[in-house]
Amino acid sequence: MLSRVAPWLASRKDAADPAGLSVRTLDGQDTPALTSLAGQDPVTNVFILAHLRATGTAAPTSGGAGVIGVFDDGILAGACWAGSNLVPVQLDPALAPLVADAANSSGRRYASAFGPADAVLALHAELAELGHRAHEVRADQPLMVIEGPPLVQPDPGLALGNLADFDRILPACAAMFEEEVGYSPYLGGREFYSRRVEGLIRQGHSMVHLNDAGEVVFKAELGAVTDDVTQVQGVWMNPVFRGQGLSAGYMSAVVEKAQQIAPVTSLYVNGFNIRARSTYERVGFRQVGTFATVLF
């Protein structure tokens, strides 16, 4: 396949690709092909596999988000989710120019791109040439997994989030988001973000410890869930309780609850966050790949 990418790269203005490559938005008939492609790496591709599990289709959503597919002589060779974020799926970096052009031509604005580092950074380089300027690039984010029981005793205080505590959980989620990306999640509308948090609670994918005073001490969510893999996101310790050696026990409790849903628990973490990486390794997580995130 890669030998046929070079002619296209030499002439990006061509409407048709003489090398046999083509790009289009996937539809419902492409669902089996996308599922098969993503299934080549269920951990790395848990985001799109969770979407397929929830919707049952590769077709665009009612909000216009969809999947850009790259075909090699009619066979799906790589893909990329294109919604508010860009998420490559088994996308060879050499195909990034094709996907970037398609993503740019849609006229959508993207908040971020995340996924396998080589594909994300290749997309970023192409999108930058097309005027999509990033305000931060996190090029080294270890992708980590744990299978089997955690190595640290789980903290028994961690429980599934309850809608009765929504007014406490939502501010903690917003604080985590702002601390992580540098701006409020409410910029795009408080209602949208609130619905997202509420949905995670309803699905049983929100985990939280509230102390006797009603304060959120720790919280995390399962942001993507399949029958095989869950991906932990939104890990946050209340600053008041940091530095007390509590995080490993809470993360072990997260793993314990996540593995009631799927056997493999995954997450990705900023490479510079040495303390978090050390905690995850202590719990039993091991690195299996490297992600990158580009914040636009």
PDB file of C-alpha atoms in Angstrom:
ATOM      1  CA  MET A   1       0.000   0.000   0.000  1.00  0.00           C
ATOM      2  CA  LEU A   2       2.688   2.518   0.983  1.00  0.00           C
ATOM      3  CA  SER A   3       4.368   2.214  -2.403  1.00  0.00           C
ATOM      4  CA  ARG A   4       1.192   3.602  -3.915  1.00  0.00           C
ATOM      5  CA  VAL A   5       1.007   6.614  -1.595  1.00  0.00           C
ATOM      6  CA  ALA A   6       4.026   8.389  -3.037  1.00  0.00           C
ATOM      7  CA  PRO A   7       2.439   9.317  -6.418  1.00  0.00           C
ATOM      8  CA  TRP A   8      -0.437  11.000  -4.617  1.00  0.00           C
ATOM      9  CA  LEU A   9       1.892  12.908  -2.310  1.00  0.00           C
ATOM     10  CA  ALA A  10       3.707  14.223  -5.369  1.00  0.00           C
ATOM     11  CA  SER A  11       0.506  15.725  -6.745  1.00  0.00           C
ATOM     12  CA  ARG A  12      -1.923  16.660  -3.959  1.00  0.00           C
ATOM     13  CA  LYS A  13      -4.024  18.778  -6.306  1.00  0.00           C
ATOM     14  CA  ASP A  14      -5.215  15.820  -8.395  1.00  0.00           C
ATOM     15  CA  ALA A  15      -8.956  15.200  -8.055  1.00  0.00           C
ATOM     16  CA  ALA A  16      -8.494  11.475  -8.683  1.00  0.00           C
ATOM     17  CA  ASP A  17      -5.677   9.391  -7.292  1.00  0.00           C
ATOM     18  CA  PRO A  18      -4.026   7.320 -10.015  1.00  0.00           C
ATOM     19  CA  ALA A  19      -2.449   5.091  -7.369  1.00  0.00           C
ATOM     20  CA  GLY A  20      -5.798   3.581  -6.425  1.00  0.00           C
ATOM     21  CA  LEU A  21      -6.332   5.489  -3.172  1.00  0.00           C
ATOM     22  CA  SER A  22      -9.617   7.217  -2.467  1.00  0.00           C
ATOM     23  CA  VAL A  23     -11.174   9.044   0.469  1.00  0.00           C
ATOM     24  CA  ARG A  24     -14.784   9.397   1.551  1.00  0.00           C
ATOM     25  CA  THR A  25     -16.991   9.607   4.606  1.00  0.00           C
ATOM     26  CA  LEU A  26     -18.079   6.160   5.700  1.00  0.00           C
ATOM     27  CA  ASP A  27     -21.730   5.102   5.725  1.00  0.00           C
ATOM     28  CA  GLY A  28     -23.678   2.293   7.319  1.00  0.00           C
ATOM     29  CA  GLN A  29     -22.537  -0.268   4.767  1.00  0.00           C
ATOM     30  CA  ASP A  30     -18.947   0.319   5.888  1.00  0.00           C
ATOM     31  CA  THR A  31     -19.674  -0.742   9.480  1.00  0.00           C
ATOM     32  CA  PRO A  32     -18.221  -4.280   9.173  1.00  0.00           C
ATOM     33  CA  ALA A  33     -15.060  -2.981   7.493  1.00  0.00           C
ATOM     34  CA  LEU A  34     -14.519  -0.284  10.132  1.00  0.00           C
ATOM     35  CA  THR A  35     -15.182  -2.755  12.934  1.00  0.00           C
ATOM     36  CA  SER A  36     -12.658  -5.166  11.458  1.00  0.00           C
ATOM     37  CA  LEU A  37     -10.069  -2.427  10.962  1.00  0.00           C
ATOM     38  CA  ALA A  38     -10.417  -1.096  14.511  1.00  0.00           C
ATOM     39  CA  GLY A  39     -10.451  -4.617  15.904  1.00  0.00           C
ATOM     40  CA  GLN A  40      -6.829  -5.057  14.845  1.00  0.00           C
ATOM     41  CA  ASP A  41      -5.936  -3.163  18.047  1.00  0.00           C
ATOM     42  CA  PRO A  42      -8.847  -3.103  20.528  1.00  0.00           C
ATOM     43  CA  VAL A  43      -6.918  -1.089  23.126  1.00  0.00           C
ATOM     44  CA  THR A  44      -5.661   1.669  20.846  1.00  0.00           C
ATOM     45  CA  ASN A  45      -8.998   1.904  19.019  1.00  0.00           C
ATOM     46  CA  VAL A  46     -11.327   1.663  22.020  1.00  0.00           C
ATOM     47  CA  PHE A  47     -12.793   5.116  21.253  1.00  0.00           C
ATOM     48  CA  ILE A  48     -14.191   4.167  17.842  1.00  0.00           C
ATOM     49  CA  LEU A  49     -15.095   0.645  18.935  1.00  0.00           C
ATOM     50  CA  ALA A  50     -17.092   2.110  21.816  1.00  0.00           C
ATOM     51  CA  HIS A  51     -18.858   4.400  19.348  1.00  0.00           C
ATOM     52  CA  LEU A  52     -19.712   1.445  17.117  1.00  0.00           C
ATOM     53  CA  ARG A  53     -20.915  -0.527  20.140  1.00  0.00           C
ATOM     54  CA  ALA A  54     -23.200   2.327  21.168  1.00  0.00           C
ATOM     55  CA  THR A  55     -24.590   3.262  17.741  1.00  0.00           C
ATOM     56  CA  GLY A  56     -24.188   0.085  15.709  1.00  0.00           C
ATOM     57  CA  THR A  57     -23.136   1.999  12.617  1.00  0.00           C
ATOM     58  CA  ALA A  58     -20.254   3.783  10.897  1.00  0.00           C
ATOM     59  CA  ALA A  59     -22.689   6.289   9.389  1.00  0.00           C
ATOM     60  CA  PRO A  60     -22.442   9.973  10.342  1.00  0.00           C
ATOM     61  CA  THR A  61     -24.251  11.113  13.475  1.00  0.00           C
ATOM     62  CA  SER A  62     -27.211  13.473  13.455  1.00  0.00           C
ATOM     63  CA  GLY A  63     -24.787  16.201  14.514  1.00  0.00           C
ATOM     64  CA  GLY A  64     -22.629  15.691  11.446  1.00  0.00           C
ATOM     65  CA  ALA A  65     -19.714  13.833  13.019  1.00  0.00           C
ATOM     66  CA  GLY A  66     -18.463  10.957  10.919  1.00  0.00           C
ATOM     67  CA  VAL A  67     -15.557   8.753   9.949  1.00  0.00           C
ATOM     68  CA  ILE A  68     -13.196   9.602   7.109  1.00  0.00           C
ATOM     69  CA  GLY A  69     -12.100   6.423   5.373  1.00  0.00           C
ATOM     70  CA  VAL A  70      -9.087   5.892   3.123  1.00  0.00           C
ATOM     71  CA  PHE A  71      -9.550   3.081   0.623  1.00  0.00           C
ATOM     72  CA  ASP A  72      -6.858   1.211  -1.265  1.00  0.00           C
ATOM     73  CA  ASP A  73      -8.446  -0.359  -4.365  1.00  0.00           C
ATOM     74  CA  GLY A  74     -11.766  -0.433  -2.542  1.00  0.00           C
ATOM     75  CA  ILE A  75     -10.422  -1.895   0.729  1.00  0.00           C
ATOM     76  CA  LEU A  76     -10.570   0.241   3.879  1.00  0.00           C
ATOM     77  CA  ALA A  77      -6.903   0.878   4.719  1.00  0.00           C
ATOM     78  CA  GLY A  78      -7.208   3.524   7.427  1.00  0.00           C
ATOM     79  CA  ALA A  79      -9.759   5.823   8.987  1.00  0.00           C
ATOM     80  CA  CYS A  80     -10.218   8.830  11.228  1.00  0.00           C
ATOM     81  CA  TRP A  81     -13.139   9.886  13.394  1.00  0.00           C
ATOM     82  CA  ALA A  82     -13.999  13.509  12.625  1.00  0.00           C
ATOM     83  CA  GLY A  83     -16.336  15.089  15.165  1.00  0.00           C
ATOM     84  CA  SER A  84     -15.379  17.705  17.677  1.00  0.00           C
ATOM     85  CA  ASN A  85     -12.100  15.758  17.786  1.00  0.00           C
ATOM     86  CA  LEU A  86     -10.012  13.873  15.264  1.00  0.00           C
ATOM     87  CA  VAL A  87      -9.164  10.288  16.234  1.00  0.00           C
ATOM     88  CA  PRO A  88      -7.083   8.166  13.809  1.00  0.00           C
ATOM     89  CA  VAL A  89      -7.975   4.493  13.402  1.00  0.00           C
ATOM     90  CA  GLN A  90      -5.154   2.258  12.136  1.00  0.00           C
ATOM     91  CA  LEU A  91      -4.004   5.221  10.062  1.00  0.00           C
ATOM     92  CA  ASP A  92      -0.552   4.978   8.537  1.00  0.00           C
ATOM     93  CA  PRO A  93       1.159   8.390   8.849  1.00  0.00           C
ATOM     94  CA  ALA A  94       1.743   8.363   5.087  1.00  0.00           C
ATOM     95  CA  LEU A  95      -2.024   8.674   4.633  1.00  0.00           C
ATOM     96  CA  ALA A  96      -2.278  11.773   6.830  1.00  0.00           C
ATOM     97  CA  PRO A  97      -2.323  14.234   3.880  1.00  0.00           C
ATOM     98  CA  LEU A  98      -5.430  12.563   2.459  1.00  0.00           C
ATOM     99  CA  VAL A  99      -7.266  12.651   5.780  1.00  0.00           C
ATOM    100  CA  ALA A 100      -6.160  16.194   6.613  1.00  0.00           C
ATOM    101  CA  ASP A 101      -7.471  17.503   3.291  1.00  0.00           C
ATOM    102  CA  ALA A 102     -10.808  15.775   3.856  1.00  0.00           C
ATOM    103  CA  ALA A 103     -11.050  17.037   7.441  1.00  0.00           C
ATOM    104  CA  ASN A 104     -10.209  20.560   6.366  1.00  0.00           C
ATOM    105  CA  SER A 105     -12.667  20.590   3.466  1.00  0.00           C
ATOM    106  CA  SER A 106     -15.547  19.741   5.822  1.00  0.00           C
ATOM    107  CA  GLY A 107     -15.328  23.200   7.358  1.00  0.00           C
ATOM    108  CA  ARG A 108     -15.553  21.772  10.891  1.00  0.00           C
ATOM    109  CA  ARG A 109     -13.542  23.187  13.762  1.00  0.00           C
ATOM    110  CA  TYR A 110     -11.720  20.601  15.810  1.00  0.00           C
ATOM    111  CA  ALA A 111     -10.973  20.948  19.502  1.00  0.00           C
ATOM    112  CA  SER A 112      -8.228  18.336  19.434  1.00  0.00           C
ATOM    113  CA  ALA A 113      -6.676  15.330  17.773  1.00  0.00           C
ATOM    114  CA  PHE A 114      -5.685  12.336  19.873  1.00  0.00           C
ATOM    115  CA  GLY A 115      -4.596   8.769  19.378  1.00  0.00           C
ATOM    116  CA  PRO A 116      -1.432   6.958  18.227  1.00  0.00           C
ATOM    117  CA  ALA A 117       1.387   9.471  18.284  1.00  0.00           C
ATOM    118  CA  ASP A 118       2.766   8.845  14.801  1.00  0.00           C
ATOM    119  CA  ALA A 119      -0.618   9.301  13.113  1.00  0.00           C
ATOM    120  CA  VAL A 120      -1.693  12.272  15.251  1.00  0.00           C
ATOM    121  CA  LEU A 121       1.551  14.158  14.756  1.00  0.00           C
ATOM    122  CA  ALA A 122       1.450  13.505  11.012  1.00  0.00           C
ATOM    123  CA  LEU A 123      -2.110  14.844  10.889  1.00  0.00           C
ATOM    124  CA  HIS A 124      -1.059  17.875  12.903  1.00  0.00           C
ATOM    125  CA  ALA A 125       1.765  18.667  10.478  1.00  0.00           C
ATOM    126  CA  GLU A 126      -0.635  18.545   7.521  1.00  0.00           C
ATOM    127  CA  LEU A 127      -3.388  20.495   9.262  1.00  0.00           C
ATOM    128  CA  ALA A 128      -0.915  23.190  10.295  1.00  0.00           C
ATOM    129  CA  GLU A 129      -0.144  23.772   6.621  1.00  0.00           C
ATOM    130  CA  LEU A 130      -3.888  24.182   6.066  1.00  0.00           C
ATOM    131  CA  GLY A 131      -4.187  26.844   8.763  1.00  0.00           C
ATOM    132  CA  HIS A 132      -5.222  24.783  11.809  1.00  0.00           C
ATOM    133  CA  ARG A 133      -2.958  26.183  14.503  1.00  0.00           C
ATOM    134  CA  ALA A 134      -2.425  24.245  17.705  1.00  0.00           C
ATOM    135  CA  HIS A 135      -1.995  25.956  21.040  1.00  0.00           C
ATOM    136  CA  GLU A 136      -0.422  22.862  22.612  1.00  0.00           C
ATOM    137  CA  VAL A 137       1.081  19.598  21.398  1.00  0.00           C
ATOM    138  CA  ARG A 138       1.534  16.713  23.825  1.00  0.00           C
ATOM    139  CA  ALA A 139       3.662  14.356  21.801  1.00  0.00           C
ATOM    140  CA  ASP A 140       4.491  11.761  24.453  1.00  0.00           C
ATOM    141  CA  GLN A 141       1.547  10.166  26.252  1.00  0.00           C
ATOM    142  CA  PRO A 142       2.183   6.569  27.329  1.00  0.00           C
ATOM    143  CA  LEU A 143      -0.753   4.265  26.596  1.00  0.00           C
ATOM    144  CA  MET A 144      -1.004   1.868  29.528  1.00  0.00           C
ATOM    145  CA  VAL A 145      -3.047  -1.228  30.353  1.00  0.00           C
ATOM    146  CA  ILE A 146      -3.666  -3.595  33.213  1.00  0.00           C
ATOM    147  CA  GLU A 147      -5.109  -7.082  32.982  1.00  0.00           C
ATOM    148  CA  GLY A 148      -5.890  -8.956  36.142  1.00  0.00           C
ATOM    149  CA  PRO A 149      -6.158  -7.635  39.701  1.00  0.00           C
ATOM    150  CA  PRO A 150      -4.374  -4.443  40.765  1.00  0.00           C
ATOM    151  CA  LEU A 151      -1.207  -4.716  42.855  1.00  0.00           C
ATOM    152  CA  VAL A 152      -2.409  -2.258  45.499  1.00  0.00           C
ATOM    153  CA  GLN A 153      -5.294  -2.708  47.898  1.00  0.00           C
ATOM    154  CA  PRO A 154      -8.344  -0.854  46.460  1.00  0.00           C
ATOM    155  CA  ASP A 155      -9.742   2.028  48.491  1.00  0.00           C
ATOM    156  CA  PRO A 156     -13.197   0.925  49.660  1.00  0.00           C
ATOM    157  CA  GLY A 157     -14.480   4.498  49.648  1.00  0.00           C
ATOM    158  CA  LEU A 158     -14.729   4.682  45.855  1.00  0.00           C
ATOM    159  CA  ALA A 159     -18.277   4.158  44.613  1.00  0.00           C
ATOM    160  CA  LEU A 160     -20.238   4.606  41.426  1.00  0.00           C
ATOM    161  CA  GLY A 161     -21.443   8.143  40.915  1.00  0.00           C
ATOM    162  CA  ASN A 162     -25.030   8.849  41.910  1.00  0.00           C
ATOM    163  CA  LEU A 163     -27.311  11.384  40.254  1.00  0.00           C
ATOM    164  CA  ALA A 164     -28.235  12.588  43.728  1.00  0.00           C
ATOM    165  CA  ASP A 165     -24.650  13.898  43.949  1.00  0.00           C
ATOM    166  CA  PHE A 166     -24.626  15.446  40.467  1.00  0.00           C
ATOM    167  CA  ASP A 167     -24.225  18.994  41.789  1.00  0.00           C
ATOM    168  CA  ARG A 168     -21.023  17.905  43.557  1.00  0.00           C
ATOM    169  CA  ILE A 169     -19.651  15.700  40.793  1.00  0.00           C
ATOM    170  CA  LEU A 170     -20.112  18.219  37.962  1.00  0.00           C
ATOM    171  CA  PRO A 171     -17.856  20.932  39.494  1.00  0.00           C
ATOM    172  CA  ALA A 172     -15.164  18.325  40.138  1.00  0.00           C
ATOM    173  CA  CYS A 173     -15.339  17.199  36.500  1.00  0.00           C
ATOM    174  CA  ALA A 174     -15.140  20.793  35.310  1.00  0.00           C
ATOM    175  CA  ALA A 175     -12.171  21.468  37.582  1.00  0.00           C
ATOM    176  CA  MET A 176     -10.339  18.449  36.200  1.00  0.00           C
ATOM    177  CA  PHE A 177     -11.056  19.505  32.617  1.00  0.00           C
ATOM    178  CA  GLU A 178      -9.844  23.070  33.159  1.00  0.00           C
ATOM    179  CA  GLU A 179      -6.730  21.877  34.976  1.00  0.00           C
ATOM    180  CA  GLU A 180      -5.931  19.482  32.138  1.00  0.00           C
ATOM    181  CA  VAL A 181      -6.551  21.640  29.064  1.00  0.00           C
ATOM    182  CA  GLY A 182      -6.422  25.184  30.409  1.00  0.00           C
ATOM    183  CA  TYR A 183      -9.946  26.393  29.711  1.00  0.00           C
ATOM    184  CA  SER A 184     -13.446  25.779  31.016  1.00  0.00           C
ATOM    185  CA  PRO A 185     -15.545  22.960  29.528  1.00  0.00           C
ATOM    186  CA  TYR A 186     -18.484  25.352  29.729  1.00  0.00           C
ATOM    187  CA  LEU A 187     -17.116  27.491  26.879  1.00  0.00           C
ATOM    188  CA  GLY A 188     -18.994  25.293  24.431  1.00  0.00           C
ATOM    189  CA  GLY A 189     -22.128  25.479  26.555  1.00  0.00           C
ATOM    190  CA  ARG A 190     -22.739  24.335  30.109  1.00  0.00           C
ATOM    191  CA  GLU A 191     -25.710  22.197  29.051  1.00  0.00           C
ATOM    192  CA  PHE A 192     -23.699  20.033  26.651  1.00  0.00           C
ATOM    193  CA  TYR A 193     -20.989  19.272  29.196  1.00  0.00           C
ATOM    194  CA  SER A 194     -23.532  18.694  31.945  1.00  0.00           C
ATOM    195  CA  ARG A 195     -25.349  16.153  29.780  1.00  0.00           C
ATOM    196  CA  ARG A 196     -22.067  14.357  29.168  1.00  0.00           C
ATOM    197  CA  VAL A 197     -21.346  14.056  32.895  1.00  0.00           C
ATOM    198  CA  GLU A 198     -24.939  13.041  33.624  1.00  0.00           C
ATOM    199  CA  GLY A 199     -24.751  10.367  30.934  1.00  0.00           C
ATOM    200  CA  LEU A 200     -21.614   8.866  32.438  1.00  0.00           C
ATOM    201  CA  ILE A 201     -23.317   8.672  35.826  1.00  0.00           C
ATOM    202  CA  ARG A 202     -26.420   7.027  34.354  1.00  0.00           C
ATOM    203  CA  GLN A 203     -24.290   4.467  32.505  1.00  0.00           C
ATOM    204  CA  GLY A 204     -22.418   3.504  35.662  1.00  0.00           C
ATOM    205  CA  HIS A 205     -19.169   4.861  34.212  1.00  0.00           C
ATOM    206  CA  SER A 206     -18.586   7.553  36.845  1.00  0.00           C
ATOM    207  CA  MET A 207     -16.639   6.686  39.996  1.00  0.00           C
ATOM    208  CA  VAL A 208     -16.262   9.031  42.935  1.00  0.00           C
ATOM    209  CA  HIS A 209     -15.448   9.219  46.629  1.00  0.00           C
ATOM    210  CA  LEU A 210     -17.347  11.829  48.607  1.00  0.00           C
ATOM    211  CA  ASN A 211     -16.262  12.256  52.209  1.00  0.00           C
ATOM    212  CA  ASP A 212     -18.596  12.852  55.155  1.00  0.00           C
ATOM    213  CA  ALA A 213     -18.526  16.577  54.446  1.00  0.00           C
ATOM    214  CA  GLY A 214     -19.823  15.971  50.923  1.00  0.00           C
ATOM    215  CA  GLU A 215     -16.531  16.922  49.256  1.00  0.00           C
ATOM    216  CA  VAL A 216     -15.327  15.053  46.181  1.00  0.00           C
ATOM    217  CA  VAL A 217     -11.993  13.606  47.255  1.00  0.00           C
ATOM    218  CA  PHE A 218     -11.302  11.648  44.064  1.00  0.00           C
ATOM    219  CA  LYS A 219     -13.122  10.915  40.837  1.00  0.00           C
ATOM    220  CA  ALA A 220     -12.590   9.189  37.493  1.00  0.00           C
ATOM    221  CA  GLU A 221     -14.699   8.049  34.561  1.00  0.00           C
ATOM    222  CA  LEU A 222     -14.700   5.311  31.982  1.00  0.00           C
ATOM    223  CA  GLY A 223     -14.704   7.466  28.879  1.00  0.00           C
ATOM    224  CA  ALA A 224     -14.809   4.607  26.370  1.00  0.00           C
ATOM    225  CA  VAL A 225     -16.217   1.145  26.998  1.00  0.00           C
ATOM    226  CA  THR A 226     -16.382  -2.056  24.961  1.00  0.00           C
ATOM    227  CA  ASP A 227     -16.864  -5.677  25.965  1.00  0.00           C
ATOM    228  CA  ASP A 228     -13.081  -6.127  25.900  1.00  0.00           C
ATOM    229  CA  VAL A 229     -11.559  -2.833  27.028  1.00  0.00           C
ATOM    230  CA  THR A 230     -12.399   0.212  29.113  1.00  0.00           C
ATOM    231  CA  GLN A 231     -10.456   3.462  28.952  1.00  0.00           C
ATOM    232  CA  VAL A 232     -10.137   5.470  32.162  1.00  0.00           C
ATOM    233  CA  GLN A 233     -10.355   9.230  31.757  1.00  0.00           C
ATOM    234  CA  GLY A 234     -10.863  12.270  33.948  1.00  0.00           C
ATOM    235  CA  VAL A 235      -8.719  11.090  36.847  1.00  0.00           C
ATOM    236  CA  TRP A 236      -8.751  13.864  39.465  1.00  0.00           C
ATOM    237  CA  MET A 237      -7.734  14.203  43.069  1.00  0.00           C
ATOM    238  CA  ASN A 238      -9.072  17.166  45.003  1.00  0.00           C
ATOM    239  CA  PRO A 239      -6.036  19.451  45.576  1.00  0.00           C
ATOM    240  CA  VAL A 240      -6.858  19.542  49.300  1.00  0.00           C
ATOM    241  CA  PHE A 241      -6.117  15.819  49.548  1.00  0.00           C
ATOM    242  CA  ARG A 242      -3.090  15.555  47.293  1.00  0.00           C
ATOM    243  CA  GLY A 243       0.256  14.414  48.641  1.00  0.00           C
ATOM    244  CA  GLN A 244      -1.302  12.005  51.141  1.00  0.00           C
ATOM    245  CA  GLY A 245      -0.578   8.779  49.247  1.00  0.00           C
ATOM    246  CA  LEU A 246      -4.238   8.138  48.409  1.00  0.00           C
ATOM    247  CA  SER A 247      -4.141   7.938  44.618  1.00  0.00           C
ATOM    248  CA  ALA A 248      -2.857   4.357  44.216  1.00  0.00           C
ATOM    249  CA  GLY A 249      -5.666   2.951  46.343  1.00  0.00           C
ATOM    250  CA  TYR A 250      -8.255   4.916  44.411  1.00  0.00           C
ATOM    251  CA  MET A 251      -6.820   3.842  41.048  1.00  0.00           C
ATOM    252  CA  SER A 252      -6.847   0.224  42.200  1.00  0.00           C
ATOM    253  CA  ALA A 253     -10.525   0.658  43.051  1.00  0.00           C
ATOM    254  CA  VAL A 254     -11.116   2.125  39.574  1.00  0.00           C
ATOM    255  CA  VAL A 255      -9.480  -0.938  38.017  1.00  0.00           C
ATOM    256  CA  GLU A 256     -11.521  -3.270  40.197  1.00  0.00           C
ATOM    257  CA  LYS A 257     -14.784  -1.659  39.098  1.00  0.00           C
ATOM    258  CA  ALA A 258     -13.716  -1.333  35.452  1.00  0.00           C
ATOM    259  CA  GLN A 259     -12.880  -5.014  35.268  1.00  0.00           C
ATOM    260  CA  GLN A 260     -16.429  -5.855  36.241  1.00  0.00           C
ATOM    261  CA  ILE A 261     -17.279  -4.465  32.779  1.00  0.00           C
ATOM    262  CA  ALA A 262     -14.319  -5.576  30.636  1.00  0.00           C
ATOM    263  CA  PRO A 263     -11.132  -7.565  31.326  1.00  0.00           C
ATOM    264  CA  VAL A 264      -8.644  -4.929  30.152  1.00  0.00           C
ATOM    265  CA  THR A 265      -8.390  -1.467  31.699  1.00  0.00           C
ATOM    266  CA  SER A 266      -6.483   1.195  29.770  1.00  0.00           C
ATOM    267  CA  LEU A 267      -5.545   4.852  30.033  1.00  0.00           C
ATOM    268  CA  TYR A 268      -3.088   7.324  28.582  1.00  0.00           C
ATOM    269  CA  VAL A 269      -1.133   9.870  30.566  1.00  0.00           C
ATOM    270  CA  ASN A 270       1.078  12.850  29.831  1.00  0.00           C
ATOM    271  CA  GLY A 271       4.691  11.742  29.662  1.00  0.00           C
ATOM    272  CA  PHE A 272       5.778  14.659  31.810  1.00  0.00           C
ATOM    273  CA  ASN A 273       3.424  13.637  34.632  1.00  0.00           C
ATOM    274  CA  ILE A 274       5.987  11.500  36.412  1.00  0.00           C
ATOM    275  CA  ARG A 275       3.961  11.240  39.616  1.00  0.00           C
ATOM    276  CA  ALA A 276       0.868   9.897  37.842  1.00  0.00           C
ATOM    277  CA  ARG A 277       2.895   7.452  35.759  1.00  0.00           C
ATOM    278  CA  SER A 278       4.568   6.150  38.904  1.00  0.00           C
ATOM    279  CA  THR A 279       1.180   5.651  40.553  1.00  0.00           C
ATOM    280  CA  TYR A 280      -0.198   3.755  37.570  1.00  0.00           C
ATOM    281  CA  GLU A 281       2.871   1.515  37.418  1.00  0.00           C
ATOM    282  CA  ARG A 282       2.573   0.827  41.139  1.00  0.00           C
ATOM    283  CA  VAL A 283      -1.034  -0.251  40.599  1.00  0.00           C
ATOM    284  CA  GLY A 284       0.094  -2.620  37.837  1.00  0.00           C
ATOM    285  CA  PHE A 285      -0.346  -0.702  34.584  1.00  0.00           C
ATOM    286  CA  ARG A 286       2.250  -1.260  31.855  1.00  0.00           C
ATOM    287  CA  GLN A 287       2.948   0.755  28.727  1.00  0.00           C
ATOM    288  CA  VAL A 288       1.852  -0.769  25.421  1.00  0.00           C
ATOM    289  CA  GLY A 289       2.090   2.232  23.105  1.00  0.00           C
ATOM    290  CA  THR A 290       2.366   5.987  22.844  1.00  0.00           C
ATOM    291  CA  PHE A 291      -0.433   8.449  22.192  1.00  0.00           C
ATOM    292  CA  ALA A 292      -0.250  12.131  21.359  1.00  0.00           C
ATOM    293  CA  THR A 293      -2.794  14.905  21.808  1.00  0.00           C
ATOM    294  CA  VAL A 294      -2.932  18.134  19.831  1.00  0.00           C
ATOM    295  CA  LEU A 295      -5.097  20.892  21.301  1.00  0.00           C
ATOM    296  CA  PHE A 296      -6.337  23.358  18.689  1.00  0.00           C
TER     297      PHE A 296
END
